[in-house]
Amino acid sequence: MSAAAPRPRDNQGAPVPRYDGVAKVTGAARFASDFAVAQPAYAYLLLSDVARGRITAIDETAARRVPGVIDIITHRNRPALKPVAHFGKGGPALSSFPPLDGPDIRHAGQIVGLVLADSYEAAREAAHRVVVRTSQSKASATFGSSGLKIESRAEAQQQEDPRKGDAEAAFAAATTGIEAHYSTPIHHHNPIELFTTTASWDGDELTVHEPSQSVHALRAGLAGQLGLPLDKVRIISPYVGGGFGSKVALGHRTALVALAARQLGRPVKLVATREQGFHIAGHRQETRHHVKLGADAAGKFTAFVHDIDELTDRKDGYANGGIEAVACMYGFGSVASTARLVRADRSPPIFMRCPAELPPMFALESAIDELAAKIGIDPVELRRINDTRVNPVTGAPFTSRSLVECYAEAARAFGWSQRDPRPQSMRRGDWLIGYGCATATYPTQVMSATARVTLNPDGGARVEIASHDIGTGAYTVIQQAVAEGLAVPLDRVRVELGDSRLPPGAIAGGSVGTASSVSAIMDACARIAASLGIAGPITAGNRAAAFKASGSGPVEALGEFVPAGGESKSTAGLHQGKVDISGGPKGARAAFAFGAQFVEVHVHARTREIRVPRMTGAFAAGRIMNTRTAHSQLMGGMIWGLGSALHEVTEIDPRTARYTNTDLGEYLIPVNADCVAVDVILVPETDDGNPSGAKGIGELGNCGVAAAIANAVHHATGKRIRDLPITMDKLLA
Ligand code: MOS
C-alpha cells in the first residue's frame, strides 16, 4: 500500500493498478488518430476570424495552387446534411445549426471550411491562403456588452428554479447576513489528446475513429446527419486522452470529415490544432452570482438567496444550472433562486468537469466562510450545525450523506485545530499563511446501460460494453466487477470498450459511468448464474460444479440496467443514442456524493505570490470500486480545482469577441511545482441508490477547492477575492 493505493476500508475495493497503464506509457495503446488507414488525405480546418457577420466571398485561387491540395469544402459546395438536435434538447449535437450551413457567421472560430490535401503540411499551407471576405456586424460577446439577450432559464427551458418559503423576508429578518457577488471565468477543457476525426468508407459503410465520451450518441448523431441507417456507421474509440465534457457531443468537424472521405473515395484524417480546439468543442461559460445568506444568533441558516447569470450562445442557450444541487447542501430554512441566460455571439458552451456545481459552489462556500467570520464561529462548525438529512427544498431524504464525517476526517488529518482564526495571524518570515476549507459535492447520477458478459467453462470471461475509458480506469474497474460477479481471477477477464458495435453502455459523462456500467454487469452476472442453475452469488466452487454437472459450453448474458424512477422504461433508446441521465436532486431520494476540502496557502507579504503547499480532501461516495483509481481521480480533481482557483481563465477580447490565450503556454494549468502535497482520504460509506452501491467520483474532486483556496487566501491576507482566478494583481489592488 502507498499513498497512491490506499488500503481499502469498509465497502472499498482493492487498489488494482490499471492494466492498460503499460500500453499507455509505452505507446502501444492506440488513440483515435493513431489508427493507420490506407492512403489518407489530410484535412485542415478553416475557422472564422470574425464573430458575427456574413461571408461575402471566398477566394481559393492561391490555396488551390499549393502542391498536394485536393479540394476545399465550404458552405458553397458542401454536400447535403440533415440537422440534428442540440444536446440540451436530448439530441447529440454541440450546436443545432449544421456545419457549413450557409454564409452566416455566429461566433469567432466557427468552422467555415475544410481543406483537403495529400499531406497535413499542404492542407495547412493552403488553409492559410484561403481568403474569406466577410461583412462584419458588431458582436456582443461578454457580460455588459450591448446587444445581449437576457432571459430567465425558467421561461427559456420550462425549468422551475428551486424555492422554499420566503427567503427574502427571512434574510431581511436574519440576525447575521452576508450579501456578496461572485464570478467565475471562461474555462476550456484542454484534454491532452486533441480533437481528431478519421473517416473511411467501405461501400456505404462508414467507420469513424474519434475520441468520444459517448460512442452510441455520436453514431446516432452522425448517422442522422448523413441520412444513414445506424448499422452503417461505426465509431471506434478504445482510448480517450481526456475529455472532461468536450468529447461528449457531436461537433461540426465529424460530418465534414465523413463527407470529404466519401467525396474523395479515400480515408480522411483530421487533427485539429490546440488553438482550434478552443473554438470547436465547447467550454465552461462565465458565470455571475449574487448570494444572500442569513443566519440566526446560533448560526443556523435561515435564508439562502442565489441568483446566477451565465453567458451562453444565441442559438441553443445551454445552461449549466447548478442551483438545484447547491440548494441541497445545507438546511437553509428558506431558499430562493433565479437563473438567467445571457445570450451572446459566442461559440456554444458545454458542460465541463463538475459543470453545474463548480461555479455556484465557489459562491456559496465563499459566502459561508464570510458569514462564519462575521458571526465569529469556526467555518467547519458552521457547516456541521447546518447539515441536513433532507433536500431542504423538496423534503426528500438523501440516499446517504456523510458530509460531517468527511469534515471530521479531513480536519483531523489536516490539523485544522492549529488554525488561529484571526486573518493575517499566521506568518512565517515573508509568507502569510492561511488555512481554508469548503464543501465538495457532485450529484449521484446514473443512466441506462447494457453489458454482454460471457463466461467460459474454464473460468475465462469476457465483457463487452460500449462505455469509455477516458483516463479514469474504467477498463480495470469493469474487469474487477466482472471478476467479482463471476468469481474468476482478474486476469481471466477480457474487457472490450469504446466501440459502437458493442452493446450500448453509459456515457463517460455526468460521473455516471461506473455506477451504470457496473449495475448492468451485475445484472448480466445474475443472469449467468440463473442459466447455470446457481442460486445466489457465483463462487469458484458452485461455478465449476454447475459447468461440470450441465456439460455446458460458454454462457452468455446481456445485462441491463434501467434506473428506477428515471425517464426510461427500457434500454431500447440507448441504441438511438439516447442519454437518459437521472438522479441528483430530483426524485424521491436526493443522491449526492460529498467531500471536504482543506488547503494551506502561503501568500508572499510583498509580491502577493500565492503558493499552495498542501491540500487535504476527504470524500464519501458510496462503494469505492478501486481505491487506487479513486485516489487518482480525486487527486486529479483537486489539482484541477487548484487550477480553477489560481490559474485557469480564457481571456476574450471584447472588441473582436475572440479568445486570446488559445494555447497551453497562455492558458495556465497547474504543474507539479504547484501541487506539493495532495492528500486524499476515502471515507467509508454505504449507499443503496443504485445496484452497484457506487456514486460517481469523476467530478467530485475539483468541486469546492476554489472556495477553500479563496477562504485560505482571506485568512492569510484579510482580503476577500470573489472573482476567479485569484491572482497577484487582484490581491495587490
Ligand atoms: Mo463530464 S463534464 O459530464 O464529461
Short mmCIF file of N, CA and C in Angstrom, two decimals, residues 30-100:
data_model
loop_
_atom_site.label_atom_id
_atom_site.label_comp_id
_atom_site.label_asym_id
_atom_site.label_seq_id
_atom_site.Cartn_x
_atom_site.Cartn_y
_atom_site.Cartn_z
N ARG A 30 -3.61 2.53 -28.77
CA ARG A 30 -3.87 3.36 -29.95
C ARG A 30 -5.05 4.30 -29.70
N PHE A 31 -4.77 5.57 -29.74
CA PHE A 31 -5.81 6.59 -29.65
C PHE A 31 -6.34 6.84 -31.06
N ALA A 32 -7.42 7.60 -31.16
CA ALA A 32 -8.17 7.66 -32.42
C ALA A 32 -7.29 8.00 -33.62
N SER A 33 -6.41 8.97 -33.49
CA SER A 33 -5.63 9.37 -34.66
C SER A 33 -4.43 8.45 -34.89
N ASP A 34 -4.22 7.47 -33.99
CA ASP A 34 -3.10 6.53 -34.16
C ASP A 34 -3.44 5.37 -35.09
N PHE A 35 -4.71 5.18 -35.38
CA PHE A 35 -5.09 4.05 -36.22
C PHE A 35 -4.64 4.32 -37.66
N ALA A 36 -3.95 3.37 -38.22
CA ALA A 36 -3.48 3.52 -39.59
C ALA A 36 -4.65 3.29 -40.56
N VAL A 37 -4.79 4.17 -41.52
CA VAL A 37 -5.75 3.96 -42.60
C VAL A 37 -4.98 4.08 -43.90
N ALA A 38 -5.47 3.44 -44.94
CA ALA A 38 -4.72 3.37 -46.19
C ALA A 38 -4.82 4.70 -46.95
N GLN A 39 -3.69 5.26 -47.32
CA GLN A 39 -3.64 6.42 -48.22
C GLN A 39 -4.57 7.55 -47.79
N PRO A 40 -4.46 8.00 -46.56
CA PRO A 40 -5.41 9.04 -46.16
C PRO A 40 -5.11 10.38 -46.82
N ALA A 41 -6.16 11.14 -47.01
CA ALA A 41 -6.00 12.57 -47.27
C ALA A 41 -6.06 13.26 -45.92
N TYR A 42 -5.43 14.41 -45.85
CA TYR A 42 -5.37 15.14 -44.57
C TYR A 42 -6.25 16.39 -44.66
N ALA A 43 -6.96 16.62 -43.60
CA ALA A 43 -7.86 17.78 -43.56
C ALA A 43 -7.32 18.82 -42.59
N TYR A 44 -7.57 20.06 -42.93
CA TYR A 44 -7.22 21.17 -42.02
C TYR A 44 -8.42 22.10 -41.95
N LEU A 45 -8.78 22.47 -40.74
CA LEU A 45 -9.97 23.31 -40.56
C LEU A 45 -9.67 24.76 -40.86
N LEU A 46 -10.66 25.40 -41.43
CA LEU A 46 -10.61 26.84 -41.67
C LEU A 46 -11.64 27.45 -40.72
N LEU A 47 -11.17 28.32 -39.82
CA LEU A 47 -12.08 28.90 -38.83
C LEU A 47 -12.28 30.39 -39.10
N SER A 48 -13.43 30.87 -38.69
CA SER A 48 -13.75 32.28 -38.90
C SER A 48 -12.96 33.17 -37.94
N ASP A 49 -12.44 34.27 -38.48
CA ASP A 49 -11.78 35.27 -37.63
C ASP A 49 -12.80 36.19 -36.99
N VAL A 50 -13.92 36.39 -37.67
CA VAL A 50 -14.90 37.35 -37.15
C VAL A 50 -15.96 36.59 -36.35
N ALA A 51 -16.61 37.32 -35.47
CA ALA A 51 -17.55 36.68 -34.55
C ALA A 51 -18.99 36.78 -35.02
N ARG A 52 -19.27 37.73 -35.87
CA ARG A 52 -20.65 37.89 -36.29
C ARG A 52 -20.66 38.58 -37.65
N GLY A 53 -21.30 37.98 -38.58
CA GLY A 53 -21.33 38.58 -39.91
C GLY A 53 -21.75 37.58 -40.96
N ARG A 54 -21.37 37.88 -42.20
CA ARG A 54 -21.73 37.04 -43.33
C ARG A 54 -20.54 36.91 -44.25
N ILE A 55 -20.35 35.72 -44.75
CA ILE A 55 -19.29 35.54 -45.75
C ILE A 55 -19.80 36.11 -47.07
N THR A 56 -19.02 37.03 -47.64
CA THR A 56 -19.45 37.64 -48.91
C THR A 56 -18.71 37.04 -50.10
N ALA A 57 -17.50 36.55 -49.86
CA ALA A 57 -16.73 35.95 -50.95
C ALA A 57 -15.65 35.06 -50.37
N ILE A 58 -15.30 34.03 -51.12
CA ILE A 58 -14.17 33.19 -50.73
C ILE A 58 -13.26 33.06 -51.94
N ASP A 59 -12.00 33.44 -51.77
CA ASP A 59 -11.03 33.32 -52.86
C ASP A 59 -10.11 32.15 -52.56
N GLU A 60 -10.24 31.09 -53.36
CA GLU A 60 -9.45 29.87 -53.13
C GLU A 60 -8.28 29.75 -54.10
N THR A 61 -8.08 30.77 -54.93
CA THR A 61 -7.11 30.64 -56.02
C THR A 61 -5.72 30.26 -55.51
N ALA A 62 -5.22 31.04 -54.57
CA ALA A 62 -3.85 30.78 -54.08
C ALA A 62 -3.79 29.44 -53.34
N ALA A 63 -4.84 29.14 -52.64
CA ALA A 63 -4.86 27.89 -51.87
C ALA A 63 -4.80 26.68 -52.80
N ARG A 64 -5.57 26.75 -53.86
CA ARG A 64 -5.63 25.60 -54.76
C ARG A 64 -4.33 25.41 -55.55
N ARG A 65 -3.49 26.43 -55.55
CA ARG A 65 -2.20 26.30 -56.24
C ARG A 65 -1.15 25.60 -55.38
N VAL A 66 -1.42 25.42 -54.10
CA VAL A 66 -0.44 24.75 -53.23
C VAL A 66 -0.32 23.29 -53.67
N PRO A 67 0.91 22.81 -53.95
CA PRO A 67 1.06 21.42 -54.40
C PRO A 67 0.49 20.44 -53.37
N GLY A 68 -0.27 19.48 -53.87
CA GLY A 68 -0.83 18.47 -52.98
C GLY A 68 -2.25 18.76 -52.54
N VAL A 69 -2.75 19.97 -52.80
CA VAL A 69 -4.12 20.27 -52.39
C VAL A 69 -5.10 19.51 -53.26
N ILE A 70 -6.11 18.95 -52.63
CA ILE A 70 -7.08 18.15 -53.38
C ILE A 70 -8.39 18.90 -53.54
N ASP A 71 -8.89 19.44 -52.45
CA ASP A 71 -10.20 20.11 -52.54
C ASP A 71 -10.39 21.00 -51.33
N ILE A 72 -11.35 21.90 -51.45
CA ILE A 72 -11.72 22.78 -50.34
C ILE A 72 -13.24 22.73 -50.22
N ILE A 73 -13.71 22.36 -49.05
CA ILE A 73 -15.15 22.30 -48.84
C ILE A 73 -15.56 23.52 -48.02
N THR A 74 -16.51 24.27 -48.55
CA THR A 74 -17.08 25.41 -47.81
C THR A 74 -18.60 25.30 -47.91
N HIS A 75 -19.32 26.31 -47.40
CA HIS A 75 -20.78 26.27 -47.49
C HIS A 75 -21.24 26.29 -48.94
N ARG A 76 -20.35 26.73 -49.87
CA ARG A 76 -20.79 26.83 -51.27
C ARG A 76 -20.88 25.48 -51.95
N ASN A 77 -20.12 24.50 -51.49
CA ASN A 77 -20.12 23.21 -52.19
C ASN A 77 -20.30 22.03 -51.25
N ARG A 78 -20.67 22.29 -50.00
CA ARG A 78 -20.79 21.20 -49.04
C ARG A 78 -21.98 20.30 -49.40
N PRO A 79 -21.77 18.99 -49.49
CA PRO A 79 -22.89 18.07 -49.76
C PRO A 79 -23.95 18.16 -48.66
N ALA A 80 -25.13 17.67 -48.98
CA ALA A 80 -26.27 17.84 -48.08
C ALA A 80 -26.06 17.13 -46.74
N LEU A 81 -26.58 17.75 -45.70
CA LEU A 81 -26.59 17.17 -44.35
C LEU A 81 -27.94 17.45 -43.74
N LYS A 82 -28.40 16.53 -42.90
CA LYS A 82 -29.66 16.76 -42.18
C LYS A 82 -29.33 17.37 -40.81
N PRO A 83 -30.22 18.22 -40.32
CA PRO A 83 -29.98 18.79 -38.99
C PRO A 83 -30.22 17.75 -37.89
N VAL A 84 -29.50 17.90 -36.80
CA VAL A 84 -29.75 17.06 -35.62
C VAL A 84 -29.88 17.96 -34.40
N ALA A 85 -30.55 17.45 -33.38
CA ALA A 85 -30.92 18.29 -32.23
C ALA A 85 -29.72 18.55 -31.31
N HIS A 86 -29.81 19.67 -30.63
CA HIS A 86 -28.82 20.07 -29.63
C HIS A 86 -28.87 19.14 -28.41
N PHE A 87 -27.74 18.97 -27.75
CA PHE A 87 -27.71 18.05 -26.60
C PHE A 87 -28.63 18.52 -25.47
N GLY A 88 -28.87 19.82 -25.41
CA GLY A 88 -29.78 20.32 -24.38
C GLY A 88 -31.22 19.91 -24.63
N LYS A 89 -31.53 19.48 -25.86
CA LYS A 89 -32.88 19.04 -26.20
C LYS A 89 -32.90 17.53 -26.40
N GLY A 90 -31.94 16.83 -25.84
CA GLY A 90 -31.92 15.38 -25.95
C GLY A 90 -31.25 14.86 -27.20
N GLY A 91 -30.71 15.76 -28.01
CA GLY A 91 -30.01 15.33 -29.22
C GLY A 91 -28.53 15.14 -28.95
N PRO A 92 -27.76 14.87 -30.01
CA PRO A 92 -26.34 14.62 -29.84
C PRO A 92 -25.44 15.84 -30.12
N ALA A 93 -26.00 16.93 -30.66
CA ALA A 93 -25.15 17.95 -31.27
C ALA A 93 -24.72 19.05 -30.31
N LEU A 94 -23.47 19.49 -30.47
CA LEU A 94 -22.95 20.63 -29.72
C LEU A 94 -23.70 21.90 -30.11
N SER A 95 -24.10 21.95 -31.39
CA SER A 95 -24.86 23.10 -31.86
C SER A 95 -25.91 22.61 -32.84
N SER A 96 -27.10 23.18 -32.77
CA SER A 96 -28.16 22.67 -33.64
C SER A 96 -28.07 23.24 -35.05
N PHE A 97 -27.19 24.20 -35.30
CA PHE A 97 -27.05 24.57 -36.72
C PHE A 97 -26.02 23.67 -37.38
N PRO A 98 -26.34 23.16 -38.57
CA PRO A 98 -25.45 22.19 -39.21
C PRO A 98 -24.14 22.86 -39.64
N PRO A 99 -23.07 22.09 -39.75
CA PRO A 99 -21.80 22.67 -40.19
C PRO A 99 -21.90 23.22 -41.61
N LEU A 100 -21.27 24.34 -41.83
CA LEU A 100 -21.23 24.95 -43.17
C LEU A 100 -22.64 25.07 -43.75
#
